Each structure stands twice: as C-alpha cells, then as structure tokens.
Amino acid sequence: MSRTDPTIEVTRIGLLAWLLPGAGHYALGQRGLAKILFIAISAPYLFGALVGGVKESINPRANGWLFVAECGVGSYTFAGWMLASRLPSIAPPTPSPYSSYYPESDVAQIYLATAGMLNLLAILDAMARASSGGQALFAREAARKRAAAEARAATHAVPPAATGAAPPPNSGSAA
Amino acid sequence: MIGWLSAANLVAWAPFVNPLKLPPGTRLWLVLPLLLCVAIVYRVTRAQSAAGLVRPTLTTFLNILIGMVLIAAGAYAAHELVLRMA
C-alpha cells in the first residue's frame, strides 16, 4: 500500500478548507473542530451577504479589495459572484433594489471580509495540522518552548551537594 | 417604529438578492456576534479538540471587546482634545 505524498495531502487539505469552512479539519478527522469552524465562519459570511446583497457585496467590479478578502471562502464567494453576475445593473440616479447603502453596506463589508480572513486562518491551521499528523501548530510551538525552558532550567540548576544543603529525604519520589 | 419591517419591504424581498434593511441602532451591537466568531476561530486554531473550548473562547472574546472599547475611548478622547485645542 503506497503512502500519499505529504505535499499532496497538505495541498488537498488546504483546498478542502478553502472550498468549505471546516472541511479541512473534517478530512483530518477533527470533526468537532470542523463543525465549530463551519458555523463560526459561515454565519458571518452568510449574514454579510444577506445584509448587503450579492450584487454590490460579492462583485470584483464593485469592490475589488473586498472581493479579494471574500475569496478566503471559495465556494460561497463563487456562488455569490455567479448570482451577482445574473442580476441586472441599474443606472446610478435610480435607487437599485439590489444595492445596499449606508449603514447596511458597511456592516455587510465588515462581516464578509472578516469571514474570508477567518477562513484563511482556518486553512493555514488545517494545513499545519495535516503536515504534523493532526497536531495544532501552536501546540507544537508551545511544546518546543516548554522543552527549551526545561532544558535551560536543567542547565542552570545547581546540584544540592554544591550548595552544602542536604537533599530532602524523599526527593525523587512520586510527585 | 417598525417601519423597516414594513409589509412592502418583505413582500418583494429575496434573500441575498435584495439587501436586508437593519433596524435603526443595531449597527454598533453587531460587533458582538462578529467578535464571538473571531474569538471562536482563534481559539479553535490553538485547540487539540473541541472539549474545553468555551472558557478560553469567552476569555478571548472579553479581551478583544475590552481592548476595542479602550481603543475607541482613547480615540474619542484624542478627538475631543483636538477639538478643544483648535
């Protein structure tokens, strides 16, 4: 039985996480975290699209930088863009039923951009977990720092004999 | 009072196609659910499992909220100071 190339596996997990929030974690077997991520990223994205409407909110021609941020969630942005491109354009003097205005447009932009950026964080986390056998990136960092601190403490520790103090009677027993 | 929820608005409304009109005064409060989502995702990236996520998530939520309130208060104070000096 051949093992999957780690680079291909990490890329596959990253693509899954990009397509659907939490899908990368789900594929890694961390289903609890996947469900939480799905809700915590989908909810602000869908709320932003609901408040702003897709015509102006998910449209690279209307707001390019916002669209870049939204692209953190691949499938939602693609579906929203497809829907937006099917809606008719209305000349500026007439108020468009598809366009949101202040303050709704602000709320929609903030929610959509934040959701896109949050999924970027989730993608990176899923890829880091895929490359380390499911361990969180920050857990590895914390373990490395803890090991370094313990090594430093062991190096600087003065043995009891050097200070002339007698060791405690039960030192080394179960703590 | 509930003009934003008028029948005329709701009849012709299609989700994601027509924008949703928010009730007046809700804009500031909408920061709370967004902050909660940010806190959840941040904490999930540092967790090994879903168990025991509630407490650290709430702590992060409060930390961000208090930090943002302090930044807003500082910006408002600086704004007032500049206005009085001008």
CSV table of C-alpha atoms in Angstrom, one decimal, chain A residues 36-160:
chain,number,residue,atom,x,y,z
A,36,ILE,CA,-17.4,24.8,15.1
A,37,LEU,CA,-15.3,26.3,12.3
A,38,PHE,CA,-18.1,25.8,9.8
A,39,ILE,CA,-20.6,27.6,11.9
A,40,ALA,CA,-18.2,30.4,13.1
A,41,ILE,CA,-17.1,31.2,9.5
A,42,SER,CA,-20.3,30.5,7.5
A,43,ALA,CA,-22.6,32.5,9.9
A,44,PRO,CA,-20.8,35.9,9.4
A,45,TYR,CA,-20.3,35.3,5.7
A,46,LEU,CA,-24.0,34.5,5.1
A,47,PHE,CA,-25.2,37.3,7.3
A,48,GLY,CA,-23.0,39.8,5.4
A,49,ALA,CA,-24.3,38.6,2.1
A,50,LEU,CA,-27.8,38.7,3.4
A,51,VAL,CA,-27.5,42.3,4.7
A,52,GLY,CA,-25.5,43.7,1.7
A,53,GLY,CA,-27.0,41.6,-1.1
A,54,VAL,CA,-24.6,39.9,-3.5
A,55,LYS,CA,-24.9,42.4,-6.4
A,56,GLU,CA,-22.6,45.0,-4.7
A,57,SER,CA,-21.0,43.0,-1.9
A,58,ILE,CA,-19.7,40.0,-3.9
A,59,ASN,CA,-18.5,41.6,-7.0
A,60,PRO,CA,-14.9,42.2,-8.1
A,61,ARG,CA,-16.0,45.2,-10.3
A,62,ALA,CA,-17.9,46.9,-7.4
A,63,ASN,CA,-15.2,46.4,-4.7
A,64,GLY,CA,-12.0,44.6,-5.8
A,65,TRP,CA,-10.3,44.5,-2.4
A,66,LEU,CA,-13.4,43.3,-0.6
A,67,PHE,CA,-13.7,40.5,-3.2
A,68,VAL,CA,-10.0,39.5,-2.5
A,69,ALA,CA,-10.8,39.2,1.2
A,70,GLU,CA,-14.0,37.3,0.4
A,71,CYS,CA,-12.1,34.8,-1.7
A,72,GLY,CA,-10.9,33.2,1.6
A,73,VAL,CA,-14.1,31.3,1.4
A,74,GLY,CA,-14.0,29.8,-2.1
A,75,SER,CA,-17.4,28.1,-2.7
A,76,TYR,CA,-19.6,30.8,-1.1
A,77,THR,CA,-17.8,33.6,-3.0
A,78,PHE,CA,-18.0,31.7,-6.3
A,79,ALA,CA,-21.8,31.1,-5.8
A,80,GLY,CA,-22.4,34.7,-4.7
A,81,TRP,CA,-20.4,36.0,-7.7
A,82,MET,CA,-22.4,33.8,-10.1
A,83,LEU,CA,-25.7,35.1,-8.6
A,84,ALA,CA,-24.5,38.7,-8.7
A,85,SER,CA,-23.5,38.5,-12.4
A,86,ARG,CA,-27.0,37.4,-13.3
A,87,LEU,CA,-28.7,40.4,-11.7
A,88,PRO,CA,-29.4,43.4,-13.9
A,89,SER,CA,-27.4,46.6,-13.5
A,90,ILE,CA,-29.4,49.8,-12.7
A,91,ALA,CA,-28.1,53.3,-13.6
A,92,PRO,CA,-26.9,55.3,-10.6
A,93,PRO,CA,-29.6,58.0,-10.3
A,94,THR,CA,-32.2,55.4,-9.8
A,95,PRO,CA,-32.1,53.6,-6.4
A,96,SER,CA,-31.3,50.0,-7.1
A,97,PRO,CA,-33.3,47.2,-5.3
A,98,TYR,CA,-30.1,45.1,-5.4
A,99,SER,CA,-27.7,47.7,-3.9
A,100,SER,CA,-27.2,48.3,-0.2
A,101,TYR,CA,-26.5,51.7,1.2
A,102,TYR,CA,-25.1,53.1,4.5
A,103,PRO,CA,-25.1,51.6,7.1
A,104,GLU,CA,-26.0,48.2,5.7
A,105,SER,CA,-23.3,48.3,3.1
A,106,ASP,CA,-20.7,48.9,5.9
A,107,VAL,CA,-22.0,46.0,8.0
A,108,ALA,CA,-22.0,43.7,5.0
A,109,GLN,CA,-18.4,44.5,4.0
A,110,ILE,CA,-17.0,44.1,7.5
A,111,TYR,CA,-18.8,40.8,8.0
A,112,LEU,CA,-17.8,39.4,4.6
A,113,ALA,CA,-14.2,40.5,4.8
A,114,THR,CA,-13.8,39.2,8.3
A,115,ALA,CA,-15.3,35.8,7.4
A,116,GLY,CA,-12.9,35.5,4.4
A,117,MET,CA,-9.9,36.3,6.6
A,118,LEU,CA,-11.1,33.9,9.3
A,119,ASN,CA,-11.2,31.1,6.8
A,120,LEU,CA,-7.7,31.9,5.7
A,121,LEU,CA,-6.6,31.3,9.3
A,122,ALA,CA,-8.6,28.1,9.3
A,123,ILE,CA,-6.9,27.0,6.0
A,124,LEU,CA,-3.5,27.6,7.4
A,125,ASP,CA,-4.3,25.7,10.6
A,126,ALA,CA,-5.7,22.8,8.7
A,127,MET,CA,-2.6,22.7,6.5
A,128,ALA,CA,-0.3,22.9,9.6
A,129,ARG,CA,-2.2,20.0,11.2
A,130,ALA,CA,-2.0,18.0,8.0
A,131,SER,CA,1.7,18.4,8.0
A,132,SER,CA,2.1,17.4,11.6
A,133,GLY,CA,-0.3,14.5,11.9
A,134,GLY,CA,-3.2,16.4,13.3
A,135,GLN,CA,-1.4,18.4,16.0
A,136,ALA,CA,-2.2,22.1,16.2
A,137,LEU,CA,0.6,24.4,15.1
A,138,PHE,CA,0.6,26.4,18.3
A,139,ALA,CA,0.6,23.2,20.4
A,140,ARG,CA,3.9,22.2,18.7
A,141,GLU,CA,5.3,25.7,19.3
A,142,ALA,CA,4.2,25.6,23.0
A,143,ALA,CA,5.8,22.1,23.4
A,144,ARG,CA,9.0,23.3,21.9
A,145,LYS,CA,9.2,26.4,24.1
A,146,ARG,CA,8.4,24.2,27.2
A,147,ALA,CA,11.1,21.8,26.3
A,148,ALA,CA,13.6,24.6,25.8
A,149,ALA,CA,12.6,26.1,29.1
A,150,GLU,CA,13.1,22.8,30.9
A,151,ALA,CA,16.5,22.3,29.2
A,152,ARG,CA,17.5,25.8,30.3
A,153,ALA,CA,16.3,25.1,33.9
A,154,ALA,CA,18.3,21.8,33.9
A,155,THR,CA,21.4,23.5,32.7
A,156,HIS,CA,21.3,26.3,35.3
A,157,ALA,CA,20.1,24.1,38.2
A,158,VAL,CA,22.7,23.8,41.0
A,159,PRO,CA,23.1,20.3,42.4
A,160,PRO,CA,22.3,20.2,46.2
